[in-house]
């Protein structure tokens, strides 16, 4: 279960997903690359190119909306191809049963209330 935590400065609540989502996905990508470096390498290069083109289109003042949409679709396509090369186990959103969902919601609420209560005592700037 992902346990909500306060940030170090105490101004926000964070959900530490690194160990639950990001790390296993990175492990799977490394394993897939080790098994077929040429194919995965080409997919990574294609995805990097698509992401850079999409970023450029989004930031460009003169890029038409259809180009932004095309670049987004290309990036989605290459991302999908990379995800297809990985096992499905770590690609699914975490699912919480009723008890875990209530526990997580309670922790989030408690931490958020602590932040609100602490910030209300601070002098306004």
PDB file of C-alpha atoms in Angstrom:
ATOM      1  CA  UNK A   1       0.000   0.000   0.000  1.00  0.00           C
ATOM      2  CA  UNK A   2       1.196   3.503  -0.822  1.00  0.00           C
ATOM      3  CA  UNK A   3       1.468   5.467   2.408  1.00  0.00           C
ATOM      4  CA  UNK A   4       0.973   9.241   2.186  1.00  0.00           C
ATOM      5  CA  UNK A   5       3.699  11.334   3.839  1.00  0.00           C
ATOM      6  CA  UNK A   6       4.402  14.975   4.548  1.00  0.00           C
ATOM      7  CA  UNK A   7       7.139  16.587   2.496  1.00  0.00           C
ATOM      8  CA  UNK A   8      10.306  17.570   4.320  1.00  0.00           C
ATOM      9  CA  UNK A   9       9.215  21.206   4.533  1.00  0.00           C
ATOM     10  CA  UNK A  10       5.782  20.189   5.827  1.00  0.00           C
ATOM     11  CA  UNK A  11       3.899  22.169   3.183  1.00  0.00           C
ATOM     12  CA  UNK A  12       2.459  19.329   1.103  1.00  0.00           C
ATOM     13  CA  UNK A  13       1.477  15.686   1.178  1.00  0.00           C
ATOM     14  CA  UNK A  14       3.318  13.298  -1.112  1.00  0.00           C
ATOM     15  CA  UNK A  15       2.412   9.846  -2.328  1.00  0.00           C
ATOM     16  CA  UNK A  16       5.682   7.910  -2.618  1.00  0.00           C
ATOM     17  CA  UNK A  17       5.113   5.829  -5.745  1.00  0.00           C
ATOM     18  CA  UNK A  18       8.761   5.219  -6.589  1.00  0.00           C
ATOM     19  CA  UNK A  19       9.029   1.822  -4.904  1.00  0.00           C
ATOM     20  CA  UNK A  20       5.581   0.665  -5.987  1.00  0.00           C
ATOM     21  CA  UNK A  21       5.358   1.824  -9.599  1.00  0.00           C
ATOM     22  CA  UNK A  22       8.433   3.551 -10.988  1.00  0.00           C
ATOM     23  CA  UNK A  23      11.136   1.167  -9.756  1.00  0.00           C
ATOM     24  CA  UNK A  24       9.474  -2.060 -11.005  1.00  0.00           C
ATOM     25  CA  UNK A  25       8.726  -0.429 -14.366  1.00  0.00           C
ATOM     26  CA  UNK A  26      12.354   0.683 -14.704  1.00  0.00           C
ATOM     27  CA  UNK A  27      13.498  -2.830 -13.736  1.00  0.00           C
ATOM     28  CA  UNK A  28      11.262  -4.330 -16.418  1.00  0.00           C
ATOM     29  CA  UNK A  29      12.575  -1.886 -19.014  1.00  0.00           C
ATOM     30  CA  UNK A  30      16.177  -2.753 -18.138  1.00  0.00           C
ATOM     31  CA  UNK A  31      15.397  -6.465 -18.372  1.00  0.00           C
ATOM     32  CA  UNK A  32      13.651  -6.039 -21.727  1.00  0.00           C
ATOM     33  CA  UNK A  33      16.630  -4.033 -22.998  1.00  0.00           C
ATOM     34  CA  UNK A  34      19.063  -6.715 -21.853  1.00  0.00           C
ATOM     35  CA  UNK A  35      17.032  -9.374 -23.653  1.00  0.00           C
ATOM     36  CA  UNK A  36      16.767  -7.444 -26.945  1.00  0.00           C
ATOM     37  CA  UNK A  37      18.938  -4.313 -26.902  1.00  0.00           C
ATOM     38  CA  UNK A  38      18.565  -3.583 -30.604  1.00  0.00           C
ATOM     39  CA  UNK A  39      14.761  -3.623 -30.651  1.00  0.00           C
ATOM     40  CA  UNK A  40      14.282  -1.828 -27.317  1.00  0.00           C
ATOM     41  CA  UNK A  41      17.032   0.652 -28.213  1.00  0.00           C
ATOM     42  CA  UNK A  42      15.249   1.545 -31.452  1.00  0.00           C
ATOM     43  CA  UNK A  43      11.964   1.937 -29.574  1.00  0.00           C
ATOM     44  CA  UNK A  44      13.654   4.213 -27.012  1.00  0.00           C
ATOM     45  CA  UNK A  45      15.195   6.343 -29.779  1.00  0.00           C
ATOM     46  CA  UNK A  46      11.855   6.609 -31.591  1.00  0.00           C
ATOM     47  CA  UNK A  47      10.081   7.553 -28.378  1.00  0.00           C
ATOM     48  CA  UNK A  48      12.716  10.146 -27.485  1.00  0.00           C
ATOM     49  CA  UNK A  49      12.368  11.725 -30.925  1.00  0.00           C
ATOM     50  CA  UNK A  50       8.575  11.762 -30.638  1.00  0.00           C
ATOM     51  CA  UNK A  51       8.712  13.337 -27.174  1.00  0.00           C
ATOM     52  CA  UNK A  52      11.142  16.042 -28.307  1.00  0.00           C
ATOM     53  CA  UNK A  53       8.969  16.854 -31.340  1.00  0.00           C
ATOM     54  CA  UNK A  54       5.869  16.985 -29.153  1.00  0.00           C
ATOM     55  CA  UNK A  55       7.577  19.260 -26.623  1.00  0.00           C
ATOM     56  CA  UNK A  56       8.699  21.573 -29.404  1.00  0.00           C
ATOM     57  CA  UNK A  57       5.199  21.724 -30.908  1.00  0.00           C
ATOM     58  CA  UNK A  58       3.647  22.446 -27.504  1.00  0.00           C
ATOM     59  CA  UNK A  59       6.118  25.247 -26.737  1.00  0.00           C
ATOM     60  CA  UNK A  60       6.110  26.746 -30.215  1.00  0.00           C
ATOM     61  CA  UNK A  61       3.972  29.852 -30.632  1.00  0.00           C
ATOM     62  CA  UNK A  62       3.380  29.237 -34.327  1.00  0.00           C
ATOM     63  CA  UNK A  63       2.692  25.466 -34.328  1.00  0.00           C
ATOM     64  CA  UNK A  64      -0.864  24.744 -35.479  1.00  0.00           C
ATOM     65  CA  UNK A  65      -3.131  22.756 -33.175  1.00  0.00           C
ATOM     66  CA  UNK A  66      -3.291  19.807 -35.596  1.00  0.00           C
ATOM     67  CA  UNK A  67       0.512  19.471 -35.409  1.00  0.00           C
ATOM     68  CA  UNK A  68       0.402  19.419 -31.618  1.00  0.00           C
ATOM     69  CA  UNK A  69      -2.236  16.699 -31.785  1.00  0.00           C
ATOM     70  CA  UNK A  70      -0.194  14.680 -34.302  1.00  0.00           C
ATOM     71  CA  UNK A  71       2.953  14.945 -32.183  1.00  0.00           C
ATOM     72  CA  UNK A  72       1.028  13.907 -29.070  1.00  0.00           C
ATOM     73  CA  UNK A  73      -0.350  10.889 -30.940  1.00  0.00           C
ATOM     74  CA  UNK A  74       3.144   9.920 -32.118  1.00  0.00           C
ATOM     75  CA  UNK A  75       4.494  10.128 -28.564  1.00  0.00           C
ATOM     76  CA  UNK A  76       1.544   8.072 -27.301  1.00  0.00           C
ATOM     77  CA  UNK A  77       2.198   5.493 -29.996  1.00  0.00           C
ATOM     78  CA  UNK A  78       5.886   5.054 -29.245  1.00  0.00           C
ATOM     79  CA  UNK A  79       5.150   4.995 -25.494  1.00  0.00           C
ATOM     80  CA  UNK A  80       2.561   2.288 -26.127  1.00  0.00           C
ATOM     81  CA  UNK A  81       5.073   0.269 -28.152  1.00  0.00           C
ATOM     82  CA  UNK A  82       7.578   0.454 -25.309  1.00  0.00           C
ATOM     83  CA  UNK A  83       4.967  -0.532 -22.733  1.00  0.00           C
ATOM     84  CA  UNK A  84       3.926  -3.473 -24.911  1.00  0.00           C
ATOM     85  CA  UNK A  85       7.498  -4.767 -24.597  1.00  0.00           C
ATOM     86  CA  UNK A  86       7.168  -4.859 -20.800  1.00  0.00           C
ATOM     87  CA  UNK A  87       5.228  -7.298 -18.600  1.00  0.00           C
ATOM     88  CA  UNK A  88       1.682  -6.201 -17.758  1.00  0.00           C
ATOM     89  CA  UNK A  89       2.066  -6.663 -13.992  1.00  0.00           C
ATOM     90  CA  UNK A  90       3.609  -3.250 -13.315  1.00  0.00           C
ATOM     91  CA  UNK A  91       1.602  -1.260 -15.845  1.00  0.00           C
ATOM     92  CA  UNK A  92      -1.679  -1.376 -14.018  1.00  0.00           C
ATOM     93  CA  UNK A  93      -2.828   1.297 -11.623  1.00  0.00           C
ATOM     94  CA  UNK A  94      -2.616   0.232  -7.995  1.00  0.00           C
ATOM     95  CA  UNK A  95      -5.955  -0.997  -6.712  1.00  0.00           C
ATOM     96  CA  UNK A  96      -6.932  -0.556  -3.104  1.00  0.00           C
ATOM     97  CA  UNK A  97      -9.493  -2.662  -1.344  1.00  0.00           C
ATOM     98  CA  UNK A  98     -12.103  -0.882   0.769  1.00  0.00           C
ATOM     99  CA  UNK A  99     -10.086  -1.041   3.999  1.00  0.00           C
ATOM    100  CA  UNK A 100      -6.851   0.145   2.350  1.00  0.00           C
ATOM    101  CA  UNK A 101      -8.720   2.931   0.531  1.00  0.00           C
ATOM    102  CA  UNK A 102     -10.260   4.151   3.782  1.00  0.00           C
ATOM    103  CA  UNK A 103      -6.883   3.977   5.540  1.00  0.00           C
ATOM    104  CA  UNK A 104      -5.191   5.931   2.748  1.00  0.00           C
ATOM    105  CA  UNK A 105      -7.966   8.533   2.652  1.00  0.00           C
ATOM    106  CA  UNK A 106      -7.796   8.930   6.428  1.00  0.00           C
ATOM    107  CA  UNK A 107      -4.027   9.430   6.339  1.00  0.00           C
ATOM    108  CA  UNK A 108      -4.319  11.957   3.517  1.00  0.00           C
ATOM    109  CA  UNK A 109      -6.986  13.878   5.395  1.00  0.00           C
ATOM    110  CA  UNK A 110      -5.014  13.855   8.637  1.00  0.00           C
ATOM    111  CA  UNK A 111      -1.834  15.103   6.927  1.00  0.00           C
ATOM    112  CA  UNK A 112      -3.683  17.768   4.951  1.00  0.00           C
ATOM    113  CA  UNK A 113      -5.399  18.966   8.133  1.00  0.00           C
ATOM    114  CA  UNK A 114      -2.011  19.222   9.848  1.00  0.00           C
ATOM    115  CA  UNK A 115      -0.702  21.387   7.000  1.00  0.00           C
ATOM    116  CA  UNK A 116      -3.779  23.613   7.032  1.00  0.00           C
ATOM    117  CA  UNK A 117      -3.672  23.966  10.820  1.00  0.00           C
ATOM    118  CA  UNK A 118       0.066  24.767  10.836  1.00  0.00           C
ATOM    119  CA  UNK A 119      -0.204  27.262   7.989  1.00  0.00           C
ATOM    120  CA  UNK A 120      -3.128  29.079   9.591  1.00  0.00           C
ATOM    121  CA  UNK A 121      -0.897  29.923  12.582  1.00  0.00           C
ATOM    122  CA  UNK A 122       1.867  31.393  10.410  1.00  0.00           C
ATOM    123  CA  UNK A 123       1.889  35.158   9.989  1.00  0.00           C
ATOM    124  CA  UNK A 124       0.671  36.277   6.560  1.00  0.00           C
ATOM    125  CA  UNK A 125       3.255  37.830   4.279  1.00  0.00           C
TER     126      UNK A 125
END
